[in-house]
CSV table of C-alpha atoms in Angstrom, one decimal:
chain,number,residue,atom,x,y,z
A,15,MET,CA,7.9,-19.8,5.8
A,16,LEU,CA,4.8,-20.4,3.9
A,17,SER,CA,5.2,-23.6,1.8
A,18,ARG,CA,4.1,-23.5,-1.8
A,19,ARG,CA,2.3,-26.8,-1.4
A,20,ARG,CA,0.1,-25.3,1.4
A,21,LEU,CA,-0.7,-22.2,-0.5
A,22,LEU,CA,-1.6,-24.1,-3.6
A,23,LEU,CA,-4.2,-26.1,-1.7
A,24,GLY,CA,-6.3,-22.9,-1.9
A,25,LEU,CA,-5.9,-22.3,-5.6
A,26,LEU,CA,-8.8,-23.0,-7.9
A,27,GLY,CA,-6.3,-23.9,-10.6
A,28,LEU,CA,-8.1,-21.8,-13.2
A,29,GLY,CA,-5.7,-20.5,-15.9
A,30,LEU,CA,-7.1,-17.0,-16.6
A,31,SER,CA,-4.6,-15.0,-18.5
A,32,ARG,CA,-1.1,-14.9,-19.8
A,33,ALA,CA,1.0,-11.8,-20.2
A,34,GLN,CA,4.8,-11.3,-20.4
A,35,GLY,CA,5.2,-15.0,-19.6
A,36,LEU,CA,3.1,-14.8,-16.4
A,37,LYS,CA,0.2,-17.2,-15.8
A,38,ALA,CA,-2.6,-15.9,-13.6
A,39,GLU,CA,-4.7,-18.2,-11.4
A,40,GLU,CA,-7.5,-17.3,-9.1
A,41,VAL,CA,-6.8,-18.0,-5.4
A,42,VAL,CA,-10.1,-16.8,-3.9
A,43,GLY,CA,-13.0,-14.8,-5.1
A,44,GLY,CA,-16.2,-13.3,-3.8
A,45,LEU,CA,-14.4,-10.6,-1.8
A,46,GLU,CA,-15.4,-7.0,-1.1
A,47,VAL,CA,-12.8,-4.4,-2.0
A,48,PRO,CA,-9.7,-6.3,-0.8
A,49,TRP,CA,-7.1,-3.6,0.0
A,50,ALA,CA,-4.1,-5.4,1.4
A,51,LEU,CA,-2.7,-8.9,1.9
A,52,ALA,CA,-0.5,-10.4,4.7
A,53,PHE,CA,0.9,-13.9,4.6
A,54,LEU,CA,1.0,-16.0,7.7
A,55,PRO,CA,3.9,-18.5,8.3
A,56,ASP,CA,1.5,-21.4,8.8
A,57,GLY,CA,0.2,-21.2,5.2
A,58,GLY,CA,-2.7,-18.8,5.7
A,59,MET,CA,-3.3,-15.5,4.0
A,60,LEU,CA,-5.0,-12.4,5.7
A,61,ILE,CA,-7.0,-10.1,3.4
A,62,ALA,CA,-8.2,-6.7,4.5
A,63,GLU,CA,-11.6,-5.7,3.0
A,64,ARG,CA,-12.3,-2.0,3.1
A,65,PRO,CA,-15.8,-2.3,4.8
A,66,GLY,CA,-13.9,-3.4,8.0
A,67,ARG,CA,-13.3,-7.1,7.7
A,68,VAL,CA,-10.1,-9.0,7.9
A,69,ARG,CA,-10.5,-12.4,6.2
A,70,LEU,CA,-8.4,-15.5,6.7
A,71,PHE,CA,-7.9,-17.8,3.7
A,72,ARG,CA,-6.3,-21.1,4.7
A,73,GLU,CA,-6.4,-24.5,2.8
A,74,GLY,CA,-9.2,-23.5,0.5
A,75,ARG,CA,-11.4,-22.1,3.3
A,76,LEU,CA,-12.4,-18.4,3.8
A,77,SER,CA,-13.3,-17.2,7.3
A,78,THR,CA,-13.6,-14.0,9.1
A,79,TYR,CA,-10.5,-13.3,11.2
A,80,ALA,CA,-11.6,-9.9,12.6
A,81,GLU,CA,-14.2,-7.2,12.2
A,82,LEU,CA,-13.2,-3.7,12.9
A,83,SER,CA,-15.3,-0.6,13.3
A,84,VAL,CA,-14.5,1.7,10.4
A,85,TYR,CA,-15.9,4.8,8.7
A,86,HIS,CA,-16.4,3.3,5.2
A,87,ARG,CA,-17.0,6.1,2.7
A,88,GLY,CA,-15.2,7.1,-0.5
A,89,GLU,CA,-11.6,5.8,-0.3
A,90,SER,CA,-11.7,5.3,3.5
A,91,GLY,CA,-12.3,2.3,5.7
A,92,LEU,CA,-10.0,-0.6,6.5
A,93,LEU,CA,-6.9,-0.2,4.3
A,94,GLY,CA,-3.4,-1.4,4.9
A,95,LEU,CA,-2.2,-4.6,6.7
A,96,ALA,CA,1.2,-5.7,7.9
A,97,LEU,CA,2.7,-8.4,10.2
A,98,HIS,CA,5.1,-7.6,13.0
A,99,PRO,CA,8.6,-8.3,11.5
A,100,ARG,CA,9.2,-10.8,14.3
A,101,PHE,CA,5.8,-12.5,13.9
A,102,PRO,CA,4.7,-15.0,15.3
A,103,ARG,CA,7.1,-14.5,18.3
A,104,GLU,CA,5.6,-11.0,18.4
A,105,PRO,CA,2.0,-12.1,17.5
A,106,TYR,CA,0.7,-8.8,16.1
A,107,VAL,CA,-1.1,-7.8,12.9
A,108,TYR,CA,-1.1,-4.1,12.1
A,109,ALA,CA,-3.9,-2.3,10.2
A,110,TYR,CA,-4.7,1.2,9.0
A,111,ARG,CA,-8.4,2.3,9.4
A,112,THR,CA,-10.7,5.3,9.3
A,113,VAL,CA,-12.8,5.8,12.4
A,114,GLU,CA,-15.6,8.2,13.3
A,115,GLU,CA,-16.1,7.8,17.1
A,116,GLY,CA,-14.4,10.6,19.0
A,117,GLY,CA,-13.8,12.6,15.8
A,118,LEU,CA,-13.2,11.5,12.3
A,119,ARG,CA,-9.6,10.5,11.6
A,120,ASN,CA,-7.3,7.7,10.4
A,121,GLN,CA,-5.3,5.6,12.7
A,122,VAL,CA,-2.9,2.6,12.8
A,123,VAL,CA,-4.0,-0.2,15.1
A,124,ARG,CA,-2.7,-3.6,16.0
A,125,LEU,CA,-4.4,-6.9,16.6
A,126,ARG,CA,-3.2,-9.8,18.6
A,127,HIS,CA,-3.1,-13.0,16.6
A,128,LEU,CA,-5.0,-15.9,18.2
A,129,GLY,CA,-4.7,-18.4,15.4
A,130,GLU,CA,-8.1,-18.4,13.7
A,131,ARG,CA,-8.9,-14.9,14.7
A,132,GLY,CA,-7.4,-11.5,15.7
A,133,VAL,CA,-8.5,-9.2,18.5
A,134,LEU,CA,-7.9,-5.5,18.7
A,135,ASP,CA,-4.9,-4.9,21.0
A,136,ARG,CA,-4.4,-1.2,20.9
A,137,VAL,CA,-4.1,2.0,18.8
A,138,VAL,CA,-0.5,2.4,17.6
A,139,LEU,CA,-0.9,5.9,16.0
A,140,ASP,CA,-3.9,8.2,16.1
A,141,GLY,CA,-4.8,11.6,14.6
A,142,ILE,CA,-4.0,11.1,11.0
A,143,PRO,CA,-6.3,13.5,9.0
A,144,ALA,CA,-9.5,12.3,7.5
A,145,ARG,CA,-12.5,14.1,6.0
A,146,PRO,CA,-16.2,13.2,5.6
A,147,HIS,CA,-15.8,12.7,1.8
A,148,GLY,CA,-13.4,9.9,2.7
A,149,LEU,CA,-10.9,10.8,-0.1
A,150,HIS,CA,-7.1,10.8,0.0
A,151,SER,CA,-6.6,8.8,3.1
A,152,GLY,CA,-3.4,7.2,2.0
A,153,GLY,CA,-3.4,3.9,4.0
A,154,ARG,CA,-0.5,1.7,2.9
A,155,ILE,CA,1.6,0.3,5.8
A,156,ALA,CA,4.7,-1.9,5.6
A,157,PHE,CA,7.7,-2.9,7.7
A,158,GLY,CA,10.9,-2.0,6.1
A,159,PRO,CA,14.3,-3.8,6.2
A,160,ASP,CA,15.2,-1.7,9.3
A,161,GLY,CA,12.3,-3.2,11.2
A,162,MET,CA,10.4,0.1,11.3
A,163,LEU,CA,6.8,0.6,10.3
A,164,TYR,CA,6.2,2.9,7.3
A,165,VAL,CA,2.8,4.5,6.8
A,166,THR,CA,1.5,6.5,3.8
A,167,THR,CA,-1.0,9.3,4.5
A,168,GLY,CA,-3.0,11.5,2.2
A,169,GLU,CA,-3.7,15.2,2.4
A,170,VAL,CA,-7.5,14.7,2.4
A,171,TYR,CA,-8.0,17.4,-0.3
A,172,GLU,CA,-6.4,20.0,2.0
A,173,ARG,CA,-3.4,20.5,-0.2
A,174,GLU,CA,-1.3,22.6,2.2
A,175,LEU,CA,-1.2,19.8,4.8
A,176,ALA,CA,1.3,18.1,2.6
A,177,GLN,CA,3.8,20.9,3.2
A,178,ASP,CA,2.9,21.4,6.9
A,179,LEU,CA,5.4,19.5,9.1
A,180,ALA,CA,3.0,20.0,12.1
A,181,SER,CA,0.5,17.7,10.3
A,182,LEU,CA,0.6,13.9,9.7
A,183,GLY,CA,-1.3,14.4,6.3
A,184,GLY,CA,0.4,14.1,2.9
A,185,LYS,CA,3.4,12.3,4.3
A,186,VAL,CA,5.3,9.0,4.6
A,187,LEU,CA,5.7,8.3,8.4
A,188,ARG,CA,8.2,6.0,10.1
A,189,LEU,CA,7.4,4.4,13.5
A,190,THR,CA,8.8,1.8,15.8
A,191,PRO,CA,6.6,-1.3,16.2
A,192,GLU,CA,5.2,0.3,19.4
A,193,GLY,CA,4.2,3.5,17.5
A,194,GLU,CA,6.9,5.8,18.7
A,195,PRO,CA,8.8,8.1,16.3
A,196,ALA,CA,11.6,5.9,14.8
A,197,PRO,CA,15.2,6.7,15.8
A,198,GLY,CA,17.0,8.7,13.1
A,199,ASN,CA,13.8,10.3,11.7
A,200,PRO,CA,14.8,13.5,9.8
A,201,PHE,CA,12.6,15.9,11.8
A,202,LEU,CA,13.2,14.6,15.3
A,203,GLY,CA,13.8,17.5,17.6
A,204,ARG,CA,12.7,20.2,15.1
A,205,ARG,CA,10.3,22.6,16.8
A,206,GLY,CA,6.8,22.4,15.5
A,207,ALA,CA,7.4,19.3,13.4
A,208,ARG,CA,5.8,15.9,13.9
A,209,PRO,CA,8.7,13.5,14.8
A,210,GLU,CA,7.0,10.6,12.9
A,211,VAL,CA,7.5,12.4,9.5
A,212,TYR,CA,9.9,10.7,7.2
A,213,SER,CA,9.1,12.6,3.9
A,214,LEU,CA,6.6,15.2,2.9
A,215,GLY,CA,4.9,16.8,-0.1
A,216,HIS,CA,2.8,13.8,-1.0
A,217,ARG,CA,-0.7,14.0,-2.4
A,218,ASN,CA,-2.1,10.5,-1.8
A,219,PRO,CA,0.7,7.8,-1.7
A,220,GLN,CA,-0.7,4.3,-2.2
A,221,GLY,CA,2.2,1.9,-2.3
A,222,LEU,CA,5.5,1.0,-0.6
A,223,ALA,CA,8.3,-1.3,-1.7
A,224,TRP,CA,12.0,-1.7,-1.0
A,225,HIS,CA,14.6,-2.4,-3.7
A,226,PRO,CA,15.8,-6.0,-2.9
A,227,LYS,CA,19.5,-5.1,-3.4
A,228,THR,CA,19.9,-1.5,-2.3
A,229,GLY,CA,17.2,-1.2,0.3
A,230,GLU,CA,15.9,2.0,-1.2
A,231,LEU,CA,12.2,2.8,-0.6
A,232,PHE,CA,10.0,3.2,-3.6
A,233,SER,CA,6.4,4.6,-3.4
A,234,SER,CA,3.5,5.0,-5.8
A,235,GLU,CA,1.3,8.2,-5.6
A,236,HIS,CA,-1.8,9.6,-7.2
A,237,GLY,CA,-1.5,12.8,-9.1
A,238,PRO,CA,-4.3,15.5,-9.4
A,239,SER,CA,-7.7,14.6,-10.8
A,240,GLY,CA,-9.0,18.0,-11.7
A,241,GLU,CA,-8.1,20.3,-8.8
A,242,GLN,CA,-4.7,21.2,-10.3
A,243,GLY,CA,-4.6,19.7,-13.8
A,244,PHE,CA,-5.1,16.0,-14.4
A,245,GLY,CA,-2.8,12.9,-14.4
A,246,HIS,CA,0.8,13.0,-13.4
A,247,ASP,CA,0.6,9.9,-11.2
A,248,GLU,CA,4.1,9.0,-9.9
A,249,VAL,CA,6.6,6.5,-8.7
A,250,ASN,CA,9.0,8.1,-6.3
A,251,VAL,CA,12.2,7.0,-4.6
A,252,VAL,CA,11.7,8.2,-1.0
A,253,VAL,CA,14.6,9.5,1.0
A,254,PRO,CA,14.6,10.7,4.6
A,255,GLY,CA,13.5,14.4,4.8
A,256,GLY,CA,12.7,14.5,1.1
A,257,ASN,CA,10.0,17.0,-0.1
A,258,TYR,CA,8.1,15.7,-3.1
A,259,GLY,CA,6.5,19.0,-4.0
A,260,TRP,CA,2.8,18.7,-3.7
A,261,PRO,CA,1.0,21.1,-4.2
A,262,ARG,CA,3.9,23.4,-5.3
A,263,VAL,CA,4.9,21.0,-8.1
A,264,VAL,CA,2.8,18.7,-10.2
A,265,GLY,CA,4.8,15.8,-11.7
A,266,ARG,CA,8.4,16.7,-12.7
A,267,GLY,CA,9.1,20.3,-11.7
A,268,ASN,CA,12.9,20.4,-12.1
A,269,ASP,CA,12.9,22.6,-9.0
A,270,PRO,CA,15.9,21.9,-6.7
A,271,ARG,CA,13.8,22.5,-3.6
A,272,TYR,CA,11.8,19.4,-4.4
A,273,ARG,CA,12.5,15.9,-5.4
A,274,ASP,CA,11.4,14.8,-8.9
A,275,PRO,CA,9.6,11.5,-9.3
A,276,LEU,CA,11.4,8.5,-10.8
A,277,TYR,CA,8.5,8.0,-13.3
A,278,VAL,CA,5.4,10.0,-14.2
A,279,TRP,CA,2.3,9.1,-16.2
A,280,PRO,CA,1.4,12.5,-17.7
A,281,GLU,CA,-2.0,11.3,-18.9
A,282,GLY,CA,-2.7,9.4,-15.7
A,283,PHE,CA,-2.3,5.9,-14.3
A,284,PRO,CA,-3.7,6.0,-10.7
A,285,PRO,CA,-1.6,3.3,-9.0
A,286,GLY,CA,-2.3,0.9,-6.2
A,287,ASN,CA,0.6,-0.8,-4.5
A,288,LEU,CA,3.9,-1.7,-6.1
A,289,ALA,CA,6.4,-4.6,-5.7
A,290,PHE,CA,9.8,-5.8,-6.9
A,291,PHE,CA,9.5,-9.2,-8.7
A,292,ARG,CA,12.3,-10.9,-10.6
A,293,GLY,CA,14.4,-7.7,-10.7
A,294,ASP,CA,11.7,-5.4,-12.1
A,295,LEU,CA,9.2,-3.1,-10.4
A,296,TYR,CA,5.5,-4.0,-10.9
A,297,VAL,CA,2.8,-1.4,-10.3
A,298,ALA,CA,-0.9,-2.2,-10.0
A,299,GLY,CA,-3.3,0.2,-11.8
A,300,LEU,CA,-6.8,1.2,-10.6
A,301,ARG,CA,-8.3,3.3,-13.4
A,302,GLY,CA,-5.6,2.0,-15.7
A,303,GLN,CA,-6.9,-1.5,-15.1
A,304,ALA,CA,-3.5,-3.2,-15.6
A,305,LEU,CA,-0.4,-4.4,-13.9
A,306,LEU,CA,2.6,-2.7,-15.4
A,307,ARG,CA,6.2,-3.9,-15.4
A,308,LEU,CA,8.8,-1.1,-15.1
A,309,VAL,CA,12.3,-2.1,-16.1
A,310,LEU,CA,14.9,-0.1,-14.1
A,311,GLU,CA,18.4,0.7,-15.2
A,312,GLY,CA,21.2,2.5,-13.2
A,313,GLU,CA,22.4,2.2,-9.6
A,314,ARG,CA,21.5,3.4,-6.1
A,315,GLY,CA,20.4,7.0,-6.3
A,316,ARG,CA,20.6,7.1,-10.1
A,317,TRP,CA,17.7,5.0,-11.4
A,318,ARG,CA,15.8,5.5,-14.5
A,319,VAL,CA,12.9,3.6,-16.1
A,320,SER,CA,14.1,2.2,-19.5
A,321,ARG,CA,10.9,0.3,-20.5
A,322,VAL,CA,7.2,-0.1,-19.4
A,323,GLU,CA,5.2,-3.1,-20.3
A,324,THR,CA,1.7,-4.4,-19.5
A,325,ALA,CA,2.2,-7.6,-17.5
A,326,LEU,CA,-1.5,-8.3,-16.8
A,327,SER,CA,-4.9,-6.9,-17.9
A,328,GLY,CA,-8.5,-8.0,-18.4
A,329,PHE,CA,-9.5,-8.2,-14.7
A,330,GLY,CA,-10.5,-4.6,-14.2
A,331,ARG,CA,-9.2,-2.4,-11.4
A,332,LEU,CA,-6.1,-3.7,-9.6
A,333,ARG,CA,-5.0,-2.5,-6.1
A,334,GLU,CA,-2.7,-4.7,-4.2
A,335,VAL,CA,0.5,-6.3,-5.6
A,336,GLN,CA,2.8,-8.3,-3.3
A,337,VAL,CA,5.3,-11.1,-3.6
A,338,GLY,CA,4.2,-14.1,-1.5
A,339,PRO,CA,6.5,-16.4,0.5
A,340,ASP,CA,6.2,-19.0,-2.4
A,341,GLY,CA,7.9,-16.6,-4.8
A,342,ALA,CA,4.8,-15.8,-6.8
A,343,LEU,CA,3.2,-12.4,-7.3
A,344,TYR,CA,-0.2,-11.8,-5.7
A,345,VAL,CA,-2.6,-9.2,-7.1
A,346,THR,CA,-6.1,-8.1,-5.9
A,347,THR,CA,-8.9,-6.7,-8.0
A,348,SER,CA,-10.9,-3.7,-6.8
A,349,ASN,CA,-14.0,-3.7,-9.0
A,350,ARG,CA,-16.5,-3.4,-6.1
A,351,ASP,CA,-15.1,-0.1,-4.7
A,352,GLY,CA,-17.7,2.1,-6.4
A,353,ARG,CA,-15.6,3.0,-9.3
A,354,GLY,CA,-15.3,-0.3,-11.2
A,355,LEU,CA,-17.7,-2.6,-13.1
A,356,PRO,CA,-18.0,-5.8,-10.9
A,357,ARG,CA,-18.2,-9.1,-12.8
A,358,PRO,CA,-19.1,-12.5,-11.5
A,359,GLY,CA,-16.6,-13.7,-8.8
A,360,ASP,CA,-15.3,-10.2,-8.0
A,361,ASP,CA,-13.4,-9.2,-6.1
A,362,ARG,CA,-10.5,-11.7,-6.4
A,363,VAL,CA,-7.0,-12.5,-5.3
A,364,LEU,CA,-4.9,-13.6,-8.2
A,365,ARG,CA,-1.6,-15.5,-8.2
A,366,LEU,CA,1.0,-14.8,-11.0
A,367,LEU,CA,3.9,-17.0,-11.8
């Protein structure tokens, strides 16, 4: 377990903002589009940068852990990052990337951890749709409480892919750590369906988080940005075999064939990742440029959002949010992604407590 003392060795100690009782401190700056974080048990932190670098931050020093070949355009490149659930006994770091060689597509790969660096071990899953514009690649990966690897994929602006069970696009996938379809997946054995599919009808899901008490999977997702209205970004509770409606339904459709979102921003709040922290659900906002706290009420299968508050603002676009081993909340800015206004020191990892 990462000790708080070790992690604090890297903090600059700069009190930057307070909101809802949270104090924000900069951990490290000068990054380029940090997309995902992974915490090592020896006190280090891995940071995926979208142009293709994995950086290692340990005891105040930033170094290059790995450089991967990626197709970096639009929203594509090096995206999600996750450690094997039995790390370091199983010394693997998983990453989601867009590649061009041999045909443009997204894939999940794994690196072998060698202490100060990681080397590409093998491709875990290949053939996830990608397009030259680089948009709607999904890209969040995370291991669930069941030890399986969950992967979000976008429909790359080909909307019907989200409803096509023969495609990996517009889905949440569930794999074993070796990249095989996970046992118990809802479409295993169905003719013409990809056995990796866990849920469908997603436009561009960006976040994954499990409820700490019930184990339910929550996901954040981008709504349309002009092609079928505007706004209606979502938080969903993802169930096996659930169809979340895109492109048949935008936002809350009240159609029994599709699952309605838990929460919708009708005017738009394109989210990054989301995380449970101190009993509430926190959602990072890109265009919304804020970290929101969603207060949930109810019980398993019957949740509702009773209140939404701004927990942090003033740092521009926010993409990653994750609870660290020290019990603090970690957030990354995304002001150098071509859609923000970079400021001195961007991009950054912030620590909230």
